């Protein structure tokens, strides 16, 4: 050799981190839960989260059609705004398929 150390190769770059999918707009039911849950928690401070979720689901089912329609209309507006913003940002977003949960 020439007395000059050979260059050491750089380590390979780390693999790209998995990014979480951007959360989409809320459904009518989830909008209802988000708005109503704080009051339900105050009314039932000793009730666990699982039971609170059941109470919320039953309250949603008992909500009259006008009440549900209000949340549904607002959710549709939020979805349209979200899609418009995603398209403007060059993102391809489509709502994931919703799983129907049957309450007994």
PDB file of N, CA and C in Angstrom:
ATOM      1  N   UNK A   1       0.671  -1.149   0.000  1.00  0.00           N
ATOM      2  CA  UNK A   1       0.000   0.000   0.000  1.00  0.00           C
ATOM      3  C   UNK A   1       0.750   1.285   0.000  1.00  0.00           C
ATOM      4  N   UNK A   2      -0.014   2.273  -0.185  1.00  0.00           N
ATOM      5  CA  UNK A   2       0.513   3.621  -0.279  1.00  0.00           C
ATOM      6  C   UNK A   2       0.503   4.321   1.063  1.00  0.00           C
ATOM      7  N   UNK A   3       0.037   3.650   2.112  1.00  0.00           N
ATOM      8  CA  UNK A   3      -0.010   4.246   3.422  1.00  0.00           C
ATOM      9  C   UNK A   3      -1.258   5.088   3.647  1.00  0.00           C
ATOM     10  N   UNK A   4      -2.074   5.223   2.641  1.00  0.00           N
ATOM     11  CA  UNK A   4      -3.329   5.973   2.784  1.00  0.00           C
ATOM     12  C   UNK A   4      -4.436   4.969   3.103  1.00  0.00           C
ATOM     13  N   UNK A   5      -5.149   5.185   4.217  1.00  0.00           N
ATOM     14  CA  UNK A   5      -6.216   4.222   4.536  1.00  0.00           C
ATOM     15  C   UNK A   5      -7.315   4.258   3.489  1.00  0.00           C
ATOM     16  N   UNK A   6      -7.856   3.081   3.211  1.00  0.00           N
ATOM     17  CA  UNK A   6      -8.944   3.034   2.230  1.00  0.00           C
ATOM     18  C   UNK A   6     -10.215   3.600   2.867  1.00  0.00           C
ATOM     19  N   UNK A   7     -10.992   4.285   2.087  1.00  0.00           N
ATOM     20  CA  UNK A   7     -12.200   4.880   2.657  1.00  0.00           C
ATOM     21  C   UNK A   7     -13.165   3.789   3.124  1.00  0.00           C
ATOM     22  N   UNK A   8     -13.763   4.044   4.260  1.00  0.00           N
ATOM     23  CA  UNK A   8     -14.747   3.073   4.765  1.00  0.00           C
ATOM     24  C   UNK A   8     -16.099   3.417   4.164  1.00  0.00           C
ATOM     25  N   UNK A   9     -16.834   2.404   3.769  1.00  0.00           N
ATOM     26  CA  UNK A   9     -18.140   2.692   3.166  1.00  0.00           C
ATOM     27  C   UNK A   9     -19.111   3.219   4.235  1.00  0.00           C
ATOM     28  N   UNK A  10     -19.970   4.098   3.800  1.00  0.00           N
ATOM     29  CA  UNK A  10     -20.987   4.618   4.714  1.00  0.00           C
ATOM     30  C   UNK A  10     -22.017   3.517   4.988  1.00  0.00           C
ATOM     31  N   UNK A  11     -22.577   3.506   6.191  1.00  0.00           N
ATOM     32  CA  UNK A  11     -23.611   2.492   6.459  1.00  0.00           C
ATOM     33  C   UNK A  11     -24.844   2.799   5.616  1.00  0.00           C
ATOM     34  N   UNK A  12     -25.608   1.774   5.284  1.00  0.00           N
ATOM     35  CA  UNK A  12     -26.800   2.030   4.461  1.00  0.00           C
ATOM     36  C   UNK A  12     -27.795   2.883   5.245  1.00  0.00           C
ATOM     37  N   UNK A  13     -28.574   3.663   4.540  1.00  0.00           N
ATOM     38  CA  UNK A  13     -29.553   4.495   5.246  1.00  0.00           C
ATOM     39  C   UNK A  13     -30.600   3.610   5.931  1.00  0.00           C
ATOM     40  N   UNK A  14     -31.139   4.082   7.047  1.00  0.00           N
ATOM     41  CA  UNK A  14     -32.152   3.270   7.726  1.00  0.00           C
ATOM     42  C   UNK A  14     -33.395   3.150   6.846  1.00  0.00           C
ATOM     43  N   UNK A  15     -34.148   2.079   7.013  1.00  0.00           N
ATOM     44  CA  UNK A  15     -35.365   1.945   6.204  1.00  0.00           C
ATOM     45  C   UNK A  15     -36.349   3.061   6.562  1.00  0.00           C
ATOM     46  N   UNK A  16     -37.158   3.470   5.610  1.00  0.00           N
ATOM     47  CA  UNK A  16     -38.108   4.552   5.913  1.00  0.00           C
ATOM     48  C   UNK A  16     -39.086   4.114   6.998  1.00  0.00           C
ATOM     49  N   UNK A  17     -39.404   5.053   7.881  1.00  0.00           N
ATOM     50  CA  UNK A  17     -40.338   4.744   8.952  1.00  0.00           C
ATOM     51  C   UNK A  17     -41.738   4.614   8.361  1.00  0.00           C
ATOM     52  N   UNK A  18     -42.491   3.668   8.922  1.00  0.00           N
ATOM     53  CA  UNK A  18     -43.878   3.524   8.483  1.00  0.00           C
ATOM     54  C   UNK A  18     -44.669   4.722   9.003  1.00  0.00           C
ATOM     55  N   UNK A  19     -45.374   5.318   8.114  1.00  0.00           N
ATOM     56  CA  UNK A  19     -46.193   6.455   8.526  1.00  0.00           C
ATOM     57  C   UNK A  19     -47.626   5.983   8.699  1.00  0.00           C
ATOM     58  N   UNK A  20     -48.258   6.483   9.744  1.00  0.00           N
ATOM     59  CA  UNK A  20     -49.649   6.140   9.960  1.00  0.00           C
ATOM     60  C   UNK A  20     -50.486   6.839   8.898  1.00  0.00           C
ATOM     61  N   UNK A  21     -51.528   6.154   8.477  1.00  0.00           N
ATOM     62  CA  UNK A  21     -52.433   6.763   7.520  1.00  0.00           C
ATOM     63  C   UNK A  21     -53.108   7.958   8.172  1.00  0.00           C
ATOM     64  N   UNK A  22     -53.197   9.017   7.434  1.00  0.00           N
ATOM     65  CA  UNK A  22     -53.839  10.222   7.943  1.00  0.00           C
ATOM     66  C   UNK A  22     -55.275   9.887   8.323  1.00  0.00           C
ATOM     67  N   UNK A  23     -55.660  10.317   9.510  1.00  0.00           N
ATOM     68  CA  UNK A  23     -57.002  10.027   9.976  1.00  0.00           C
ATOM     69  C   UNK A  23     -58.010  10.816   9.164  1.00  0.00           C
ATOM     70  N   UNK A  24     -59.052  10.148   8.761  1.00  0.00           N
ATOM     71  CA  UNK A  24     -60.074  10.775   7.950  1.00  0.00           C
ATOM     72  C   UNK A  24     -61.096  11.520   8.792  1.00  0.00           C
ATOM     73  N   UNK A  25     -62.107  12.044   8.135  1.00  0.00           N
ATOM     74  CA  UNK A  25     -63.153  12.774   8.845  1.00  0.00           C
ATOM     75  C   UNK A  25     -63.991  11.824   9.695  1.00  0.00           C
ATOM     76  N   UNK A  26     -64.657  12.386  10.683  1.00  0.00           N
ATOM     77  CA  UNK A  26     -65.480  11.587  11.585  1.00  0.00           C
ATOM     78  C   UNK A  26     -66.805  11.211  10.929  1.00  0.00           C
ATOM     79  N   UNK A  27     -67.288  10.024  11.260  1.00  0.00           N
ATOM     80  CA  UNK A  27     -68.625   9.620  10.827  1.00  0.00           C
ATOM     81  C   UNK A  27     -69.646  10.367  11.683  1.00  0.00           C
ATOM     82  N   UNK A  28     -70.903  10.289  11.299  1.00  0.00           N
ATOM     83  CA  UNK A  28     -71.962  10.953  12.064  1.00  0.00           C
ATOM     84  C   UNK A  28     -71.972  10.446  13.507  1.00  0.00           C
ATOM     85  N   UNK A  29     -71.855   9.131  13.680  1.00  0.00           N
ATOM     86  CA  UNK A  29     -71.876   8.552  15.020  1.00  0.00           C
ATOM     87  C   UNK A  29     -70.672   9.023  15.841  1.00  0.00           C
ATOM     88  N   UNK A  30     -69.484   9.009  15.239  1.00  0.00           N
ATOM     89  CA  UNK A  30     -68.291   9.413  15.979  1.00  0.00           C
ATOM     90  C   UNK A  30     -68.333  10.907  16.318  1.00  0.00           C
ATOM     91  N   UNK A  31     -68.910  11.718  15.457  1.00  0.00           N
ATOM     92  CA  UNK A  31     -69.097  13.131  15.755  1.00  0.00           C
ATOM     93  C   UNK A  31     -70.013  13.289  16.972  1.00  0.00           C
ATOM     94  N   UNK A  32     -71.086  12.488  17.005  1.00  0.00           N
ATOM     95  CA  UNK A  32     -72.009  12.478  18.141  1.00  0.00           C
ATOM     96  C   UNK A  32     -71.280  12.094  19.426  1.00  0.00           C
ATOM     97  N   UNK A  33     -70.498  11.021  19.346  1.00  0.00           N
ATOM     98  CA  UNK A  33     -69.761  10.544  20.531  1.00  0.00           C
ATOM     99  C   UNK A  33     -68.781  11.621  21.009  1.00  0.00           C
ATOM    100  N   UNK A  34     -68.054  12.220  20.076  1.00  0.00           N
ATOM    101  CA  UNK A  34     -67.060  13.234  20.445  1.00  0.00           C
ATOM    102  C   UNK A  34     -67.714  14.407  21.174  1.00  0.00           C
ATOM    103  N   UNK A  35     -68.895  14.790  20.730  1.00  0.00           N
ATOM    104  CA  UNK A  35     -69.578  15.926  21.342  1.00  0.00           C
ATOM    105  C   UNK A  35     -70.300  15.568  22.639  1.00  0.00           C
ATOM    106  N   UNK A  36     -70.817  14.353  22.728  1.00  0.00           N
ATOM    107  CA  UNK A  36     -71.643  13.981  23.874  1.00  0.00           C
ATOM    108  C   UNK A  36     -70.865  13.309  25.009  1.00  0.00           C
ATOM    109  N   UNK A  37     -69.751  12.666  24.696  1.00  0.00           N
ATOM    110  CA  UNK A  37     -69.013  11.887  25.703  1.00  0.00           C
ATOM    111  C   UNK A  37     -68.596  12.702  26.924  1.00  0.00           C
ATOM    112  N   UNK A  38     -68.105  13.929  26.789  1.00  0.00           N
ATOM    113  CA  UNK A  38     -67.722  14.671  28.002  1.00  0.00           C
ATOM    114  C   UNK A  38     -68.880  14.811  29.001  1.00  0.00           C
ATOM    115  N   UNK A  39     -70.069  15.106  28.518  1.00  0.00           N
ATOM    116  CA  UNK A  39     -71.221  15.231  29.402  1.00  0.00           C
ATOM    117  C   UNK A  39     -71.614  13.912  30.028  1.00  0.00           C
ATOM    118  N   UNK A  40     -71.506  12.836  29.258  1.00  0.00           N
ATOM    119  CA  UNK A  40     -71.845  11.503  29.774  1.00  0.00           C
ATOM    120  C   UNK A  40     -70.845  11.102  30.850  1.00  0.00           C
ATOM    121  N   UNK A  41     -69.577  11.425  30.651  1.00  0.00           N
ATOM    122  CA  UNK A  41     -68.557  11.094  31.662  1.00  0.00           C
ATOM    123  C   UNK A  41     -68.808  11.834  32.968  1.00  0.00           C
ATOM    124  N   UNK A  42     -69.236  13.090  32.868  1.00  0.00           N
ATOM    125  CA  UNK A  42     -69.529  13.871  34.065  1.00  0.00           C
ATOM    126  C   UNK A  42     -70.747  13.289  34.776  1.00  0.00           C
ATOM    127  N   UNK A  43     -71.746  12.873  33.994  1.00  0.00           N
ATOM    128  CA  UNK A  43     -72.975  12.313  34.571  1.00  0.00           C
ATOM    129  C   UNK A  43     -72.750  10.943  35.202  1.00  0.00           C
ATOM    130  N   UNK A  44     -71.767  10.207  34.703  1.00  0.00           N
ATOM    131  CA  UNK A  44     -71.497   8.843  35.179  1.00  0.00           C
ATOM    132  C   UNK A  44     -70.007   8.689  35.494  1.00  0.00           C
ATOM    133  N   UNK A  45     -69.498   9.368  36.541  1.00  0.00           N
ATOM    134  CA  UNK A  45     -68.054   9.352  36.809  1.00  0.00           C
ATOM    135  C   UNK A  45     -67.511   7.987  37.240  1.00  0.00           C
ATOM    136  N   UNK A  46     -68.358   7.114  37.760  1.00  0.00           N
ATOM    137  CA  UNK A  46     -67.886   5.814  38.248  1.00  0.00           C
ATOM    138  C   UNK A  46     -68.017   4.700  37.220  1.00  0.00           C
ATOM    139  N   UNK A  47     -68.436   5.033  36.012  1.00  0.00           N
ATOM    140  CA  UNK A  47     -68.661   4.022  34.982  1.00  0.00           C
ATOM    141  C   UNK A  47     -67.415   3.905  34.110  1.00  0.00           C
ATOM    142  N   UNK A  48     -67.037   2.668  33.788  1.00  0.00           N
ATOM    143  CA  UNK A  48     -65.865   2.424  32.956  1.00  0.00           C
ATOM    144  C   UNK A  48     -66.107   2.793  31.498  1.00  0.00           C
ATOM    145  N   UNK A  49     -65.028   2.877  30.737  1.00  0.00           N
ATOM    146  CA  UNK A  49     -65.095   3.296  29.342  1.00  0.00           C
ATOM    147  C   UNK A  49     -65.952   2.348  28.499  1.00  0.00           C
ATOM    148  N   UNK A  50     -65.817   1.051  28.725  1.00  0.00           N
ATOM    149  CA  UNK A  50     -66.592   0.090  27.935  1.00  0.00           C
ATOM    150  C   UNK A  50     -68.089   0.316  28.127  1.00  0.00           C
ATOM    151  N   UNK A  51     -68.502   0.529  29.365  1.00  0.00           N
ATOM    152  CA  UNK A  51     -69.923   0.749  29.622  1.00  0.00           C
ATOM    153  C   UNK A  51     -70.372   2.105  29.076  1.00  0.00           C
ATOM    154  N   UNK A  52     -69.494   3.104  29.146  1.00  0.00           N
ATOM    155  CA  UNK A  52     -69.831   4.409  28.567  1.00  0.00           C
ATOM    156  C   UNK A  52     -70.070   4.288  27.062  1.00  0.00           C
ATOM    157  N   UNK A  53     -69.243   3.491  26.402  1.00  0.00           N
ATOM    158  CA  UNK A  53     -69.405   3.295  24.960  1.00  0.00           C
ATOM    159  C   UNK A  53     -70.751   2.648  24.654  1.00  0.00           C
ATOM    160  N   UNK A  54     -71.150   1.695  25.489  1.00  0.00           N
ATOM    161  CA  UNK A  54     -72.452   1.049  25.303  1.00  0.00           C
ATOM    162  C   UNK A  54     -73.575   2.065  25.504  1.00  0.00           C
ATOM    163  N   UNK A  55     -73.454   2.891  26.542  1.00  0.00           N
ATOM    164  CA  UNK A  55     -74.460   3.931  26.795  1.00  0.00           C
ATOM    165  C   UNK A  55     -74.554   4.888  25.606  1.00  0.00           C
ATOM    166  N   UNK A  56     -73.417   5.247  25.047  1.00  0.00           N
ATOM    167  CA  UNK A  56     -73.415   6.162  23.907  1.00  0.00           C
ATOM    168  C   UNK A  56     -74.083   5.514  22.692  1.00  0.00           C
ATOM    169  N   UNK A  57     -73.787   4.247  22.457  1.00  0.00           N
ATOM    170  CA  UNK A  57     -74.377   3.550  21.308  1.00  0.00           C
ATOM    171  C   UNK A  57     -75.896   3.448  21.452  1.00  0.00           C
ATOM    172  N   UNK A  58     -76.347   3.133  22.652  1.00  0.00           N
ATOM    173  CA  UNK A  58     -77.792   3.030  22.876  1.00  0.00           C
ATOM    174  C   UNK A  58     -78.465   4.397  22.748  1.00  0.00           C
ATOM    175  N   UNK A  59     -77.803   5.441  23.254  1.00  0.00           N
ATOM    176  CA  UNK A  59     -78.355   6.791  23.139  1.00  0.00           C
ATOM    177  C   UNK A  59     -78.443   7.206  21.665  1.00  0.00           C
ATOM    178  N   UNK A  60     -77.432   6.823  20.867  1.00  0.00           N
ATOM    179  CA  UNK A  60     -77.445   7.136  19.435  1.00  0.00           C
ATOM    180  C   UNK A  60     -78.625   6.440  18.760  1.00  0.00           C
ATOM    181  N   UNK A  61     -78.849   5.166  19.115  1.00  0.00           N
ATOM    182  CA  UNK A  61     -79.953   4.426  18.514  1.00  0.00           C
ATOM    183  C   UNK A  61     -81.297   5.033  18.893  1.00  0.00           C
ATOM    184  N   UNK A  62     -81.384   5.612  20.078  1.00  0.00           N
ATOM    185  CA  UNK A  62     -82.638   6.198  20.545  1.00  0.00           C
ATOM    186  C   UNK A  62     -82.831   7.641  20.060  1.00  0.00           C
ATOM    187  N   UNK A  63     -81.781   8.226  19.499  1.00  0.00           N
ATOM    188  CA  UNK A  63     -81.871   9.587  18.991  1.00  0.00           C
ATOM    189  C   UNK A  63     -82.834   9.609  17.805  1.00  0.00           C
ATOM    190  N   UNK A  64     -83.729  10.594  17.773  1.00  0.00           N
ATOM    191  CA  UNK A  64     -84.700  10.633  16.679  1.00  0.00           C
ATOM    192  C   UNK A  64     -84.001  10.897  15.346  1.00  0.00           C
ATOM    193  N   UNK A  65     -84.732  10.664  14.268  1.00  0.00           N
ATOM    194  CA  UNK A  65     -84.119  10.762  12.938  1.00  0.00           C
ATOM    195  C   UNK A  65     -83.630  12.177  12.639  1.00  0.00           C
ATOM    196  N   UNK A  66     -84.316  13.200  13.164  1.00  0.00           N
ATOM    197  CA  UNK A  66     -83.844  14.571  12.955  1.00  0.00           C
ATOM    198  C   UNK A  66     -82.509  14.802  13.654  1.00  0.00           C
ATOM    199  N   UNK A  67     -82.372  14.261  14.864  1.00  0.00           N
ATOM    200  CA  UNK A  67     -81.121  14.399  15.601  1.00  0.00           C
ATOM    201  C   UNK A  67     -79.976  13.699  14.890  1.00  0.00           C
ATOM    202  N   UNK A  68     -80.232  12.490  14.395  1.00  0.00           N
ATOM    203  CA  UNK A  68     -79.192  11.766  13.665  1.00  0.00           C
ATOM    204  C   UNK A  68     -78.876  12.463  12.343  1.00  0.00           C
ATOM    205  N   UNK A  69     -79.909  13.016  11.700  1.00  0.00           N
ATOM    206  CA  UNK A  69     -79.709  13.686  10.414  1.00  0.00           C
ATOM    207  C   UNK A  69     -78.802  14.906  10.581  1.00  0.00           C
ATOM    208  N   UNK A  70     -78.942  15.611  11.710  1.00  0.00           N
ATOM    209  CA  UNK A  70     -78.076  16.767  11.965  1.00  0.00           C
ATOM    210  C   UNK A  70     -76.611  16.343  11.977  1.00  0.00           C
ATOM    211  N   UNK A  71     -76.305  15.277  12.701  1.00  0.00           N
ATOM    212  CA  UNK A  71     -74.914  14.793  12.757  1.00  0.00           C
ATOM    213  C   UNK A  71     -74.474  14.253  11.402  1.00  0.00           C
ATOM    214  N   UNK A  72     -75.385  13.576  10.702  1.00  0.00           N
ATOM    215  CA  UNK A  72     -75.066  13.022   9.391  1.00  0.00           C
ATOM    216  C   UNK A  72     -74.742  14.133   8.391  1.00  0.00           C
ATOM    217  N   UNK A  73     -75.552  15.191   8.393  1.00  0.00           N
ATOM    218  CA  UNK A  73     -75.300  16.312   7.482  1.00  0.00           C
ATOM    219  C   UNK A  73     -73.952  16.964   7.774  1.00  0.00           C
ATOM    220  N   UNK A  74     -73.660  17.160   9.049  1.00  0.00           N
ATOM    221  CA  UNK A  74     -72.380  17.780   9.421  1.00  0.00           C
ATOM    222  C   UNK A  74     -71.209  16.873   9.039  1.00  0.00           C
ATOM    223  N   UNK A  75     -71.380  15.561   9.215  1.00  0.00           N
ATOM    224  CA  UNK A  75     -70.310  14.622   8.860  1.00  0.00           C
ATOM    225  C   UNK A  75     -70.066  14.635   7.349  1.00  0.00           C
ATOM    226  N   UNK A  76     -71.127  14.736   6.559  1.00  0.00           N
ATOM    227  CA  UNK A  76     -70.977  14.778   5.100  1.00  0.00           C
ATOM    228  C   UNK A  76     -70.217  16.029   4.670  1.00  0.00           C
ATOM    229  N   UNK A  77     -70.520  17.152   5.320  1.00  0.00           N
ATOM    230  CA  UNK A  77     -69.809  18.396   4.996  1.00  0.00           C
ATOM    231  C   UNK A  77     -68.328  18.249   5.349  1.00  0.00           C
ATOM    232  N   UNK A  78     -68.041  17.684   6.523  1.00  0.00           N
ATOM    233  CA  UNK A  78     -66.645  17.495   6.940  1.00  0.00           C
ATOM    234  C   UNK A  78     -65.912  16.565   5.986  1.00  0.00           C
ATOM    235  N   UNK A  79     -66.600  15.505   5.510  1.00  0.00           N
ATOM    236  CA  UNK A  79     -65.981  14.560   4.582  1.00  0.00           C
ATOM    237  C   UNK A  79     -65.652  15.253   3.262  1.00  0.00           C
ATOM    238  N   UNK A  80     -66.578  16.054   2.759  1.00  0.00           N
ATOM    239  CA  UNK A  80     -66.334  16.762   1.503  1.00  0.00           C
ATOM    240  C   UNK A  80     -65.159  17.736   1.650  1.00  0.00           C
ATOM    241  N   UNK A  81     -65.098  18.450   2.781  1.00  0.00           N
ATOM    242  CA  UNK A  81     -63.992  19.383   3.011  1.00  0.00           C
ATOM    243  C   UNK A  81     -62.665  18.633   3.114  1.00  0.00           C
ATOM    244  N   UNK A  82     -62.688  17.483   3.784  1.00  0.00           N
ATOM    245  CA  UNK A  82     -61.474  16.686   3.946  1.00  0.00           C
ATOM    246  C   UNK A  82     -60.977  16.192   2.584  1.00  0.00           C
ATOM    247  N   UNK A  83     -61.895  15.658   1.777  1.00  0.00           N
ATOM    248  CA  UNK A  83     -61.503  15.164   0.453  1.00  0.00           C
ATOM    249  C   UNK A  83     -60.942  16.287  -0.412  1.00  0.00           C
ATOM    250  N   UNK A  84     -61.582  17.462  -0.349  1.00  0.00           N
ATOM    251  CA  UNK A  84     -61.122  18.604  -1.134  1.00  0.00           C
ATOM    252  C   UNK A  84     -59.709  19.014  -0.706  1.00  0.00           C
ATOM    253  N   UNK A  85     -59.468  19.033   0.607  1.00  0.00           N
ATOM    254  CA  UNK A  85     -58.135  19.392   1.109  1.00  0.00           C
ATOM    255  C   UNK A  85     -57.105  18.339   0.711  1.00  0.00           C
ATOM    256  N   UNK A  86     -57.500  17.062   0.758  1.00  0.00           N
ATOM    257  CA  UNK A  86     -56.576  15.987   0.385  1.00  0.00           C
ATOM    258  C   UNK A  86     -56.213  16.084  -1.093  1.00  0.00           C
ATOM    259  N   UNK A  87     -57.196  16.336  -1.937  1.00  0.00           N
ATOM    260  CA  UNK A  87     -56.922  16.468  -3.365  1.00  0.00           C
ATOM    261  C   UNK A  87     -56.036  17.674  -3.642  1.00  0.00           C
ATOM    262  N   UNK A  88     -56.286  18.786  -2.937  1.00  0.00           N
ATOM    263  CA  UNK A  88     -55.472  19.986  -3.115  1.00  0.00           C
ATOM    264  C   UNK A  88     -54.027  19.732  -2.704  1.00  0.00           C
ATOM    265  N   UNK A  89     -53.834  18.834  -1.726  1.00  0.00           N
ATOM    266  CA  UNK A  89     -52.481  18.511  -1.267  1.00  0.00           C
ATOM    267  C   UNK A  89     -51.853  17.391  -2.092  1.00  0.00           C
ATOM    268  N   UNK A  90     -52.583  16.914  -3.099  1.00  0.00           N
ATOM    269  CA  UNK A  90     -52.047  15.858  -3.958  1.00  0.00           C
ATOM    270  C   UNK A  90     -52.123  14.473  -3.337  1.00  0.00           C
ATOM    271  N   UNK A  91     -52.957  14.319  -2.320  1.00  0.00           N
ATOM    272  CA  UNK A  91     -53.101  13.020  -1.662  1.00  0.00           C
ATOM    273  C   UNK A  91     -54.296  12.290  -2.251  1.00  0.00           C
ATOM    274  N   UNK A  92     -54.150  10.998  -2.362  1.00  0.00           N
ATOM    275  CA  UNK A  92     -55.261  10.183  -2.848  1.00  0.00           C
ATOM    276  C   UNK A  92     -55.926   9.572  -1.628  1.00  0.00           C
ATOM    277  N   UNK A  93     -57.067  10.117  -1.259  1.00  0.00           N
ATOM    278  CA  UNK A  93     -57.743   9.622  -0.063  1.00  0.00           C
ATOM    279  C   UNK A  93     -59.128   9.173  -0.429  1.00  0.00           C
ATOM    280  N   UNK A  94     -59.486   8.003   0.094  1.00  0.00           N
ATOM    281  CA  UNK A  94     -60.846   7.525  -0.051  1.00  0.00           C
ATOM    282  C   UNK A  94     -61.237   6.910   1.276  1.00  0.00           C
ATOM    283  N   UNK A  95     -62.462   7.086   1.679  1.00  0.00           N
ATOM    284  CA  UNK A  95     -62.916   6.604   2.984  1.00  0.00           C
ATOM    285  C   UNK A  95     -62.783   5.088   3.052  1.00  0.00           C
ATOM    286  N   UNK A  96     -62.224   4.568   4.167  1.00  0.00           N
ATOM    287  CA  UNK A  96     -62.165   3.123   4.333  1.00  0.00           C
ATOM    288  C   UNK A  96     -63.566   2.568   4.536  1.00  0.00           C
ATOM    289  N   UNK A  97     -63.745   1.312   4.204  1.00  0.00           N
ATOM    290  CA  UNK A  97     -65.041   0.676   4.391  1.00  0.00           C
ATOM    291  C   UNK A  97     -65.339   0.589   5.880  1.00  0.00           C
ATOM    292  N   UNK A  98     -66.554   0.959   6.259  1.00  0.00           N
ATOM    293  CA  UNK A  98     -66.969   0.924   7.648  1.00  0.00           C
ATOM    294  C   UNK A  98     -67.475  -0.474   7.989  1.00  0.00           C
ATOM    295  N   UNK A  99     -67.076  -0.946   9.157  1.00  0.00           N
ATOM    296  CA  UNK A  99     -67.592  -2.224   9.642  1.00  0.00           C
ATOM    297  C   UNK A  99     -68.860  -1.939  10.436  1.00  0.00           C
ATOM    298  N   UNK A 100     -69.891  -2.684  10.157  1.00  0.00           N
ATOM    299  CA  UNK A 100     -71.138  -2.517  10.902  1.00  0.00           C
ATOM    300  C   UNK A 100     -71.056  -3.389  12.137  1.00  0.00           C
ATOM    301  N   UNK A 101     -71.347  -2.795  13.279  1.00  0.00           N
ATOM    302  CA  UNK A 101     -71.351  -3.524  14.547  1.00  0.00           C
ATOM    303  C   UNK A 101     -72.794  -3.656  14.965  1.00  0.00           C
ATOM    304  N   UNK A 102     -73.194  -4.875  15.244  1.00  0.00           N
ATOM    305  CA  UNK A 102     -74.576  -5.126  15.625  1.00  0.00           C
ATOM    306  C   UNK A 102     -74.698  -5.104  17.126  1.00  0.00           C
ATOM    307  N   UNK A 103     -75.545  -4.216  17.643  1.00  0.00           N
ATOM    308  CA  UNK A 103     -75.809  -4.152  19.078  1.00  0.00           C
ATOM    309  C   UNK A 103     -77.026  -4.988  19.394  1.00  0.00           C
ATOM    310  N   UNK A 104     -76.950  -5.735  20.446  1.00  0.00           N
ATOM    311  CA  UNK A 104     -78.093  -6.575  20.821  1.00  0.00           C
ATOM    312  C   UNK A 104     -78.707  -6.076  22.093  1.00  0.00           C
TER     313      UNK A 104
END
